[in-house]
PDB file of C-alpha atoms in Angstrom:
ATOM      1  CA  UNK A   1       2.965  27.503  -5.000  1.00 93.00           C
ATOM      2  CA  UNK A   2       2.613  23.783  -6.123  1.00 97.00           C
ATOM      3  CA  UNK A   3       0.795  21.390  -3.953  1.00 98.00           C
ATOM      4  CA  UNK A   4       1.670  17.792  -4.642  1.00 98.00           C
ATOM      5  CA  UNK A   5      -0.729  15.168  -3.608  1.00 98.00           C
ATOM      6  CA  UNK A   6       0.623  11.499  -3.314  1.00 97.00           C
ATOM      7  CA  UNK A   7      -2.165  10.046  -4.728  1.00 96.00           C
ATOM      8  CA  UNK A   8      -2.078   6.357  -4.148  1.00 93.00           C
ATOM      9  CA  UNK A   9      -5.596   5.213  -5.162  1.00 92.00           C
ATOM     10  CA  UNK A  10      -6.469   4.554  -1.317  1.00 95.00           C
ATOM     11  CA  UNK A  11      -9.580   6.182  -0.095  1.00 96.00           C
ATOM     12  CA  UNK A  12      -7.334   8.424   2.509  1.00 96.00           C
ATOM     13  CA  UNK A  13      -5.310   9.730  -0.525  1.00 97.00           C
ATOM     14  CA  UNK A  14      -8.455  10.825  -2.077  1.00 97.00           C
ATOM     15  CA  UNK A  15      -9.677  12.558   0.943  1.00 98.00           C
ATOM     16  CA  UNK A  16      -6.484  14.532   1.037  1.00 98.00           C
ATOM     17  CA  UNK A  17      -6.927  15.414  -2.693  1.00 98.00           C
ATOM     18  CA  UNK A  18     -10.298  16.705  -2.143  1.00 98.00           C
ATOM     19  CA  UNK A  19      -9.135  18.777   0.925  1.00 98.00           C
ATOM     20  CA  UNK A  20      -6.138  20.244  -0.811  1.00 98.00           C
ATOM     21  CA  UNK A  21      -7.803  21.352  -3.828  1.00 98.00           C
ATOM     22  CA  UNK A  22     -10.681  22.973  -1.591  1.00 98.00           C
ATOM     23  CA  UNK A  23      -8.096  25.011   0.155  1.00 97.00           C
ATOM     24  CA  UNK A  24      -5.637  25.826  -2.806  1.00 98.00           C
ATOM     25  CA  UNK A  25      -7.639  25.367  -6.046  1.00 98.00           C
ATOM     26  CA  UNK A  26      -7.076  22.640  -8.796  1.00 98.00           C
ATOM     27  CA  UNK A  27      -4.853  24.992 -10.691  1.00 97.00           C
ATOM     28  CA  UNK A  28      -2.048  24.730  -7.995  1.00 98.00           C
ATOM     29  CA  UNK A  29      -2.581  20.834  -7.157  1.00 98.00           C
ATOM     30  CA  UNK A  30      -0.779  17.947  -8.853  1.00 98.00           C
ATOM     31  CA  UNK A  31      -2.106  14.337  -8.212  1.00 98.00           C
ATOM     32  CA  UNK A  32       0.950  12.231  -8.486  1.00 98.00           C
ATOM     33  CA  UNK A  33       0.235   8.280  -9.020  1.00 97.00           C
ATOM     34  CA  UNK A  34       2.013   5.359  -9.938  1.00 94.00           C
ATOM     35  CA  UNK A  35       0.576   2.766 -12.097  1.00 93.00           C
ATOM     36  CA  UNK A  36       0.951  -0.541 -10.891  1.00 94.00           C
ATOM     37  CA  UNK A  37       0.282  -4.002 -12.865  1.00 95.00           C
ATOM     38  CA  UNK A  38      -3.329  -4.476 -13.226  1.00 94.00           C
ATOM     39  CA  UNK A  39      -2.752  -8.271 -12.250  1.00 95.00           C
ATOM     40  CA  UNK A  40      -2.170  -7.258  -8.689  1.00 95.00           C
ATOM     41  CA  UNK A  41      -3.739  -3.855  -8.403  1.00 94.00           C
ATOM     42  CA  UNK A  42      -7.702  -4.250  -8.429  1.00 92.00           C
ATOM     43  CA  UNK A  43      -9.317  -2.588 -11.374  1.00 93.00           C
ATOM     44  CA  UNK A  44     -11.859  -0.715  -8.938  1.00 95.00           C
ATOM     45  CA  UNK A  45      -8.480   1.169  -7.391  1.00 95.00           C
ATOM     46  CA  UNK A  46      -7.999   2.581 -10.905  1.00 94.00           C
ATOM     47  CA  UNK A  47     -11.882   3.421 -11.326  1.00 96.00           C
ATOM     48  CA  UNK A  48     -11.551   5.366  -7.834  1.00 97.00           C
ATOM     49  CA  UNK A  49      -8.574   7.285  -8.852  1.00 96.00           C
ATOM     50  CA  UNK A  50      -9.934   8.222 -11.791  1.00 97.00           C
ATOM     51  CA  UNK A  51     -13.270   9.425 -10.588  1.00 98.00           C
ATOM     52  CA  UNK A  52     -11.974  11.706  -7.902  1.00 98.00           C
ATOM     53  CA  UNK A  53      -9.638  13.240 -10.396  1.00 98.00           C
ATOM     54  CA  UNK A  54     -12.570  13.930 -12.692  1.00 98.00           C
ATOM     55  CA  UNK A  55     -14.443  15.375  -9.722  1.00 98.00           C
ATOM     56  CA  UNK A  56     -11.442  17.818  -8.888  1.00 98.00           C
ATOM     57  CA  UNK A  57     -10.908  18.375 -12.930  1.00 97.00           C
ATOM     58  CA  UNK A  58      -7.352  17.709 -12.506  1.00 97.00           C
ATOM     59  CA  UNK A  59      -5.365  15.043 -14.610  1.00 97.00           C
ATOM     60  CA  UNK A  60      -3.455  12.278 -12.752  1.00 98.00           C
ATOM     61  CA  UNK A  61       0.260  12.690 -13.306  1.00 98.00           C
ATOM     62  CA  UNK A  62       2.161   9.503 -13.453  1.00 97.00           C
ATOM     63  CA  UNK A  63       5.608   8.945 -12.256  1.00 97.00           C
ATOM     64  CA  UNK A  64       5.868   5.087 -13.243  1.00 96.00           C
ATOM     65  CA  UNK A  65       8.442   2.322 -12.845  1.00 95.00           C
ATOM     66  CA  UNK A  66       9.624   1.158 -16.151  1.00 95.00           C
ATOM     67  CA  UNK A  67       7.608  -1.952 -17.451  1.00 95.00           C
ATOM     68  CA  UNK A  68       5.215  -1.425 -14.700  1.00 95.00           C
ATOM     69  CA  UNK A  69       2.522  -3.168 -17.174  1.00 94.00           C
ATOM     70  CA  UNK A  70       4.755  -6.128 -17.471  1.00 95.00           C
ATOM     71  CA  UNK A  71       6.057  -6.500 -13.643  1.00 96.00           C
ATOM     72  CA  UNK A  72       4.555  -6.854 -10.527  1.00 97.00           C
ATOM     73  CA  UNK A  73       6.053  -6.871  -7.081  1.00 97.00           C
ATOM     74  CA  UNK A  74       7.186 -10.481  -7.248  1.00 98.00           C
ATOM     75  CA  UNK A  75       9.010  -9.756 -10.309  1.00 97.00           C
ATOM     76  CA  UNK A  76      11.053  -6.821  -9.159  1.00 97.00           C
ATOM     77  CA  UNK A  77      12.064  -8.609  -6.075  1.00 97.00           C
ATOM     78  CA  UNK A  78      13.298 -11.635  -8.115  1.00 97.00           C
ATOM     79  CA  UNK A  79      15.280  -9.439 -10.203  1.00 96.00           C
ATOM     80  CA  UNK A  80      16.989  -8.135  -7.213  1.00 95.00           C
ATOM     81  CA  UNK A  81      16.956 -11.554  -5.180  1.00 96.00           C
ATOM     82  CA  UNK A  82      15.604  -9.944  -2.132  1.00 96.00           C
ATOM     83  CA  UNK A  83      12.244  -9.119  -0.771  1.00 95.00           C
ATOM     84  CA  UNK A  84      13.604  -6.274   1.412  1.00 90.00           C
ATOM     85  CA  UNK A  85      15.803  -3.586   2.043  1.00 83.00           C
ATOM     86  CA  UNK A  86      16.596  -3.424   5.673  1.00 77.00           C
ATOM     87  CA  UNK A  87      12.982  -3.850   7.022  1.00 75.00           C
ATOM     88  CA  UNK A  88      11.526  -2.267   3.950  1.00 82.00           C
ATOM     89  CA  UNK A  89       9.714  -4.172   1.194  1.00 90.00           C
ATOM     90  CA  UNK A  90      12.169  -3.582  -1.885  1.00 94.00           C
ATOM     91  CA  UNK A  91       8.948  -3.497  -4.235  1.00 94.00           C
ATOM     92  CA  UNK A  92       8.058  -0.345  -2.673  1.00 93.00           C
ATOM     93  CA  UNK A  93      11.064   1.315  -3.643  1.00 92.00           C
ATOM     94  CA  UNK A  94      11.093   0.137  -7.162  1.00 94.00           C
ATOM     95  CA  UNK A  95       7.721   0.860  -8.016  1.00 95.00           C
ATOM     96  CA  UNK A  96       6.731   3.894  -6.224  1.00 95.00           C
ATOM     97  CA  UNK A  97       9.565   5.473  -4.288  1.00 94.00           C
ATOM     98  CA  UNK A  98      12.368   5.518  -6.935  1.00 94.00           C
ATOM     99  CA  UNK A  99      10.240   7.081  -9.624  1.00 96.00           C
ATOM    100  CA  UNK A 100       8.500   9.474  -7.313  1.00 96.00           C
ATOM    101  CA  UNK A 101      11.890  10.889  -6.223  1.00 95.00           C
ATOM    102  CA  UNK A 102      13.181  10.889  -9.915  1.00 96.00           C
ATOM    103  CA  UNK A 103      10.071  12.908 -11.058  1.00 97.00           C
ATOM    104  CA  UNK A 104      10.155  15.371  -8.140  1.00 96.00           C
ATOM    105  CA  UNK A 105      14.046  16.105  -8.886  1.00 95.00           C
ATOM    106  CA  UNK A 106      13.403  16.361 -12.533  1.00 97.00           C
ATOM    107  CA  UNK A 107      10.382  18.515 -12.099  1.00 97.00           C
ATOM    108  CA  UNK A 108      11.067  20.506  -9.024  1.00 97.00           C
ATOM    109  CA  UNK A 109      14.612  19.960  -8.188  1.00 96.00           C
ATOM    110  CA  UNK A 110      15.875  21.050  -4.626  1.00 94.00           C
ATOM    111  CA  UNK A 111      19.241  21.322  -3.196  1.00 87.00           C
ATOM    112  CA  UNK A 112      19.676  19.001   0.082  1.00 79.00           C
ATOM    113  CA  UNK A 113      20.153  21.158   3.145  1.00 82.00           C
ATOM    114  CA  UNK A 114      17.706  23.703   1.873  1.00 89.00           C
ATOM    115  CA  UNK A 115      14.071  23.772   1.676  1.00 92.00           C
ATOM    116  CA  UNK A 116      11.846  24.929  -1.406  1.00 94.00           C
ATOM    117  CA  UNK A 117       9.259  27.262  -0.113  1.00 94.00           C
ATOM    118  CA  UNK A 118       7.100  26.783  -3.263  1.00 96.00           C
ATOM    119  CA  UNK A 119       6.471  23.172  -3.025  1.00 97.00           C
ATOM    120  CA  UNK A 120       4.604  21.186  -0.404  1.00 98.00           C
ATOM    121  CA  UNK A 121       3.927  17.266  -0.656  1.00 98.00           C
ATOM    122  CA  UNK A 122       0.840  15.703   0.816  1.00 98.00           C
ATOM    123  CA  UNK A 123       0.191  12.337   2.198  1.00 97.00           C
ATOM    124  CA  UNK A 124      -2.645  10.397   3.274  1.00 95.00           C
ATOM    125  CA  UNK A 125      -1.283   9.255   6.497  1.00 94.00           C
ATOM    126  CA  UNK A 126      -3.411   9.253   9.594  1.00 91.00           C
ATOM    127  CA  UNK A 127      -3.255  10.667  13.091  1.00 88.00           C
ATOM    128  CA  UNK A 128      -2.397   7.469  14.516  1.00 89.00           C
ATOM    129  CA  UNK A 129       0.668   6.807  12.292  1.00 92.00           C
ATOM    130  CA  UNK A 130       2.973   9.236  14.208  1.00 93.00           C
ATOM    131  CA  UNK A 131       6.334   7.175  13.525  1.00 93.00           C
ATOM    132  CA  UNK A 132       5.444   7.050   9.956  1.00 92.00           C
ATOM    133  CA  UNK A 133       4.686  10.823   9.695  1.00 95.00           C
ATOM    134  CA  UNK A 134       7.768  11.660  11.236  1.00 95.00           C
ATOM    135  CA  UNK A 135      10.043   9.088   9.112  1.00 93.00           C
ATOM    136  CA  UNK A 136       8.354  10.391   5.901  1.00 95.00           C
ATOM    137  CA  UNK A 137       8.781  14.201   6.958  1.00 95.00           C
ATOM    138  CA  UNK A 138      12.617  13.653   7.947  1.00 94.00           C
ATOM    139  CA  UNK A 139      13.148  11.870   4.416  1.00 93.00           C
ATOM    140  CA  UNK A 140      11.427  14.453   2.382  1.00 95.00           C
ATOM    141  CA  UNK A 141      13.001  17.379   4.215  1.00 94.00           C
ATOM    142  CA  UNK A 142      16.694  16.173   3.784  1.00 93.00           C
ATOM    143  CA  UNK A 143      15.791  16.384   0.313  1.00 93.00           C
ATOM    144  CA  UNK A 144      14.671  19.901   0.484  1.00 95.00           C
ATOM    145  CA  UNK A 145      10.977  19.524   0.372  1.00 96.00           C
ATOM    146  CA  UNK A 146       8.130  20.589   2.788  1.00 96.00           C
ATOM    147  CA  UNK A 147       5.578  17.890   3.779  1.00 97.00           C
ATOM    148  CA  UNK A 148       1.982  18.052   5.004  1.00 98.00           C
ATOM    149  CA  UNK A 149      -0.263  15.374   6.726  1.00 98.00           C
ATOM    150  CA  UNK A 150      -3.763  16.779   6.549  1.00 97.00           C
ATOM    151  CA  UNK A 151      -5.490  13.765   8.162  1.00 96.00           C
ATOM    152  CA  UNK A 152      -3.140  14.054  11.199  1.00 95.00           C
ATOM    153  CA  UNK A 153      -2.906  17.813  11.146  1.00 96.00           C
ATOM    154  CA  UNK A 154      -6.092  19.402   9.365  1.00 97.00           C
ATOM    155  CA  UNK A 155      -9.619  19.923  11.352  1.00 95.00           C
ATOM    156  CA  UNK A 156     -12.819  19.247   9.933  1.00 95.00           C
ATOM    157  CA  UNK A 157     -12.306  17.023   6.947  1.00 96.00           C
ATOM    158  CA  UNK A 158     -14.681  14.918   4.921  1.00 96.00           C
ATOM    159  CA  UNK A 159     -14.948  11.598   6.532  1.00 95.00           C
ATOM    160  CA  UNK A 160     -15.246   9.564   3.340  1.00 97.00           C
ATOM    161  CA  UNK A 161     -15.296  10.332  -0.490  1.00 97.00           C
ATOM    162  CA  UNK A 162     -18.797   9.175  -0.228  1.00 97.00           C
ATOM    163  CA  UNK A 163     -19.523  12.635   1.160  1.00 97.00           C
ATOM    164  CA  UNK A 164     -18.635  14.005  -2.463  1.00 97.00           C
ATOM    165  CA  UNK A 165     -20.530  10.964  -4.023  1.00 98.00           C
ATOM    166  CA  UNK A 166     -17.724   8.763  -4.955  1.00 98.00           C
ATOM    167  CA  UNK A 167     -17.558   5.159  -3.343  1.00 97.00           C
ATOM    168  CA  UNK A 168     -14.352   4.147  -2.264  1.00 96.00           C
ATOM    169  CA  UNK A 169     -12.403   1.167  -3.965  1.00 96.00           C
ATOM    170  CA  UNK A 170     -14.550  -2.216  -3.478  1.00 94.00           C
ATOM    171  CA  UNK A 171     -11.209  -3.619  -2.498  1.00 94.00           C
ATOM    172  CA  UNK A 172     -12.149  -2.370   0.981  1.00 94.00           C
ATOM    173  CA  UNK A 173     -15.138  -5.008   0.894  1.00 93.00           C
ATOM    174  CA  UNK A 174     -12.258  -7.703   1.640  1.00 94.00           C
ATOM    175  CA  UNK A 175      -8.967  -6.382   2.024  1.00 93.00           C
ATOM    176  CA  UNK A 176      -7.796  -3.771   4.866  1.00 89.00           C
ATOM    177  CA  UNK A 177      -5.941  -1.449   2.383  1.00 88.00           C
ATOM    178  CA  UNK A 178      -6.102  -0.761  -1.256  1.00 89.00           C
ATOM    179  CA  UNK A 179      -2.293  -2.161  -1.742  1.00 89.00           C
ATOM    180  CA  UNK A 180      -1.267  -4.701  -4.034  1.00 92.00           C
ATOM    181  CA  UNK A 181      -2.746  -8.279  -3.520  1.00 94.00           C
ATOM    182  CA  UNK A 182       0.055 -10.303  -1.953  1.00 96.00           C
ATOM    183  CA  UNK A 183       1.305  -7.358  -0.190  1.00 95.00           C
ATOM    184  CA  UNK A 184       4.971  -7.838   1.067  1.00 95.00           C
ATOM    185  CA  UNK A 185       4.337  -5.603   4.206  1.00 92.00           C
ATOM    186  CA  UNK A 186       1.522  -8.049   5.411  1.00 93.00           C
ATOM    187  CA  UNK A 187       1.218 -10.754   7.913  1.00 93.00           C
ATOM    188  CA  UNK A 188      -0.673 -14.108   7.960  1.00 94.00           C
ATOM    189  CA  UNK A 189      -3.989 -12.698   7.832  1.00 95.00           C
ATOM    190  CA  UNK A 190      -3.584 -11.060   4.567  1.00 96.00           C
ATOM    191  CA  UNK A 191      -1.773 -14.241   3.067  1.00 97.00           C
ATOM    192  CA  UNK A 192      -4.706 -16.262   4.214  1.00 97.00           C
ATOM    193  CA  UNK A 193      -6.878 -14.195   2.169  1.00 97.00           C
ATOM    194  CA  UNK A 194      -4.528 -14.183  -0.834  1.00 97.00           C
ATOM    195  CA  UNK A 195      -4.229 -18.244  -0.463  1.00 98.00           C
ATOM    196  CA  UNK A 196      -8.141 -18.413  -0.704  1.00 97.00           C
ATOM    197  CA  UNK A 197      -9.066 -15.624  -2.905  1.00 97.00           C
ATOM    198  CA  UNK A 198      -6.069 -15.027  -5.218  1.00 97.00           C
ATOM    199  CA  UNK A 199      -4.551 -18.806  -5.915  1.00 97.00           C
ATOM    200  CA  UNK A 200      -2.819 -17.311  -8.975  1.00 98.00           C
ATOM    201  CA  UNK A 201      -0.775 -14.835  -6.735  1.00 98.00           C
ATOM    202  CA  UNK A 202      -0.154 -17.364  -4.112  1.00 98.00           C
ATOM    203  CA  UNK A 203       1.511 -19.733  -6.491  1.00 98.00           C
ATOM    204  CA  UNK A 204       3.788 -16.825  -7.953  1.00 98.00           C
ATOM    205  CA  UNK A 205       4.791 -15.893  -4.417  1.00 98.00           C
ATOM    206  CA  UNK A 206       5.961 -19.125  -3.615  1.00 98.00           C
ATOM    207  CA  UNK A 207       7.666 -19.072  -6.777  1.00 98.00           C
ATOM    208  CA  UNK A 208       9.427 -16.057  -5.853  1.00 98.00           C
ATOM    209  CA  UNK A 209      10.242 -17.544  -2.486  1.00 98.00           C
ATOM    210  CA  UNK A 210      11.957 -20.407  -4.069  1.00 98.00           C
ATOM    211  CA  UNK A 211      13.859 -18.083  -6.582  1.00 98.00           C
ATOM    212  CA  UNK A 212      15.167 -15.555  -3.759  1.00 97.00           C
ATOM    213  CA  UNK A 213      15.605 -18.381  -1.358  1.00 96.00           C
ATOM    214  CA  UNK A 214      13.930 -16.585   1.595  1.00 95.00           C
ATOM    215  CA  UNK A 215      10.388 -16.258   3.054  1.00 96.00           C
ATOM    216  CA  UNK A 216       8.084 -13.240   2.788  1.00 95.00           C
ATOM    217  CA  UNK A 217       6.497 -13.953   6.092  1.00 94.00           C
ATOM    218  CA  UNK A 218       8.306 -14.538   9.702  1.00 89.00           C
ATOM    219  CA  UNK A 219       6.724 -16.378  12.484  1.00 87.00           C
ATOM    220  CA  UNK A 220       7.715 -16.274  15.908  1.00 85.00           C
ATOM    221  CA  UNK A 221      10.458 -14.169  14.565  1.00 86.00           C
ATOM    222  CA  UNK A 222      11.726 -16.989  12.268  1.00 92.00           C
ATOM    223  CA  UNK A 223      11.427 -17.310   8.465  1.00 93.00           C
ATOM    224  CA  UNK A 224       8.176 -19.064   7.538  1.00 94.00           C
ATOM    225  CA  UNK A 225       7.810 -20.106   3.666  1.00 97.00           C
ATOM    226  CA  UNK A 226       4.512 -19.952   2.007  1.00 97.00           C
ATOM    227  CA  UNK A 227       4.639 -23.763   1.347  1.00 97.00           C
ATOM    228  CA  UNK A 228       4.965 -24.380   4.953  1.00 96.00           C
ATOM    229  CA  UNK A 229       1.844 -22.206   5.857  1.00 95.00           C
ATOM    230  CA  UNK A 230      -0.282 -24.421   3.227  1.00 96.00           C
ATOM    231  CA  UNK A 231      -1.358 -27.146   5.605  1.00 93.00           C
ATOM    232  CA  UNK A 232      -2.824 -24.784   8.264  1.00 92.00           C
ATOM    233  CA  UNK A 233      -4.390 -22.463   5.520  1.00 95.00           C
ATOM    234  CA  UNK A 234      -5.908 -25.290   3.823  1.00 94.00           C
ATOM    235  CA  UNK A 235      -7.417 -26.793   7.120  1.00 92.00           C
ATOM    236  CA  UNK A 236      -8.701 -23.110   7.817  1.00 93.00           C
ATOM    237  CA  UNK A 237     -10.344 -22.714   4.442  1.00 94.00           C
ATOM    238  CA  UNK A 238     -11.852 -26.194   4.800  1.00 92.00           C
ATOM    239  CA  UNK A 239     -13.445 -25.346   8.266  1.00 91.00           C
ATOM    240  CA  UNK A 240     -14.959 -21.958   6.862  1.00 90.00           C
ATOM    241  CA  UNK A 241     -12.761 -19.344   8.610  1.00 92.00           C
ATOM    242  CA  UNK A 242     -13.677 -16.221   6.896  1.00 91.00           C
ATOM    243  CA  UNK A 243     -11.196 -15.020   4.213  1.00 94.00           C
ATOM    244  CA  UNK A 244     -11.122 -11.509   4.863  1.00 94.00           C
ATOM    245  CA  UNK A 245      -8.909  -8.750   6.474  1.00 93.00           C
ATOM    246  CA  UNK A 246     -12.063  -6.819   7.781  1.00 88.00           C
ATOM    247  CA  UNK A 247     -12.021  -8.812  10.932  1.00 89.00           C
ATOM    248  CA  UNK A 248      -9.837  -7.403  13.616  1.00 90.00           C
ATOM    249  CA  UNK A 249      -6.656  -9.284  13.669  1.00 90.00           C
ATOM    250  CA  UNK A 250      -7.118 -10.278  17.445  1.00 90.00           C
ATOM    251  CA  UNK A 251     -10.545 -11.575  16.848  1.00 90.00           C
ATOM    252  CA  UNK A 252      -9.777 -13.373  13.520  1.00 92.00           C
ATOM    253  CA  UNK A 253      -6.794 -15.453  15.197  1.00 90.00           C
ATOM    254  CA  UNK A 254      -8.724 -16.018  18.314  1.00 90.00           C
ATOM    255  CA  UNK A 255     -11.666 -17.757  16.077  1.00 87.00           C
ATOM    256  CA  UNK A 256      -9.017 -19.610  14.230  1.00 88.00           C
ATOM    257  CA  UNK A 257      -7.552 -20.728  17.252  1.00 87.00           C
ATOM    258  CA  UNK A 258     -10.846 -22.066  18.590  1.00 86.00           C
ATOM    259  CA  UNK A 259     -11.995 -23.715  15.380  1.00 85.00           C
ATOM    260  CA  UNK A 260      -8.469 -25.516  14.894  1.00 82.00           C
ATOM    261  CA  UNK A 261      -7.710 -26.026  18.362  1.00 77.00           C
ATOM    262  CA  UNK A 262      -3.989 -25.216  17.264  1.00 51.00           C
ATOM    263  CA  UNK A 263      -0.920 -24.569  19.348  1.00 46.00           C
ATOM    264  CA  UNK A 264      -0.564 -21.043  19.513  1.00 46.00           C
ATOM    265  CA  UNK A 265       2.352 -19.351  17.112  1.00 43.00           C
ATOM    266  CA  UNK A 266       2.887 -15.676  16.853  1.00 42.00           C
ATOM    267  CA  UNK A 267       1.445 -13.779  13.617  1.00 45.00           C
ATOM    268  CA  UNK A 268       3.785 -11.101  12.245  1.00 43.00           C
ATOM    269  CA  UNK A 269       1.653  -8.357  13.597  1.00 41.00           C
ATOM    270  CA  UNK A 270       1.878  -9.668  17.026  1.00 39.00           C
ATOM    271  CA  UNK A 271      -1.165 -11.705  17.247  1.00 40.00           C
ATOM    272  CA  UNK A 272      -1.002 -15.334  18.293  1.00 39.00           C
ATOM    273  CA  UNK A 273      -2.491 -18.293  16.735  1.00 44.00           C
TER     274      UNK A 273
END
């Protein structure tokens, strides 16, 4: 029986790796990861992935996009001339999903409509992510694979990788997730942090919008280009509004409204500003 952990580099995927190994033994577990361009993936995420894998005595197996060390999320989107496929960021498919599905089909081929009983794929989705869990379960089931979501389905798990002596990625001190800087899934709060802390990423994202001709963000359900956001973000930065994602979105935007006295506009996440 092969237990394949989708090992993203976030803390939840680390917790899942620890728990799956505790149940089934390291000899039966594969940690599958996708290297991401280090310009947008923080170095400490790579440190975290390596430390957890070393603790478990399992090598990381990589299913990488060709040219991953040369291309970031903006490059793959500019090549395709689109930021999204439907509602899903195109970069996720190019950098993670497509390489994983190719590796899976090559390594553990399955017949669509059937189900391999000797392979289970594990994700670090949490209990509150019901729609995400069911969507991923359905996709993999159609391809012929079983899935498991330990954080949503198993009791008595460790609460943090600190429980095994490994600090989570330091990105959590600023960012909500261990995703790329300049995440194409994120809303205004994330992009304000990018504007303040990663002006190089901000500049490339603006360039990508110009090349593609469409915006990354939508505000009040309308396209809003980053260049249009700059006056507001510059004012927020000048007034000292904290540039992080640790503050809950509603609290963050309430503070910004109070300080700026701006007319409310809706954030992508449903928060007004």
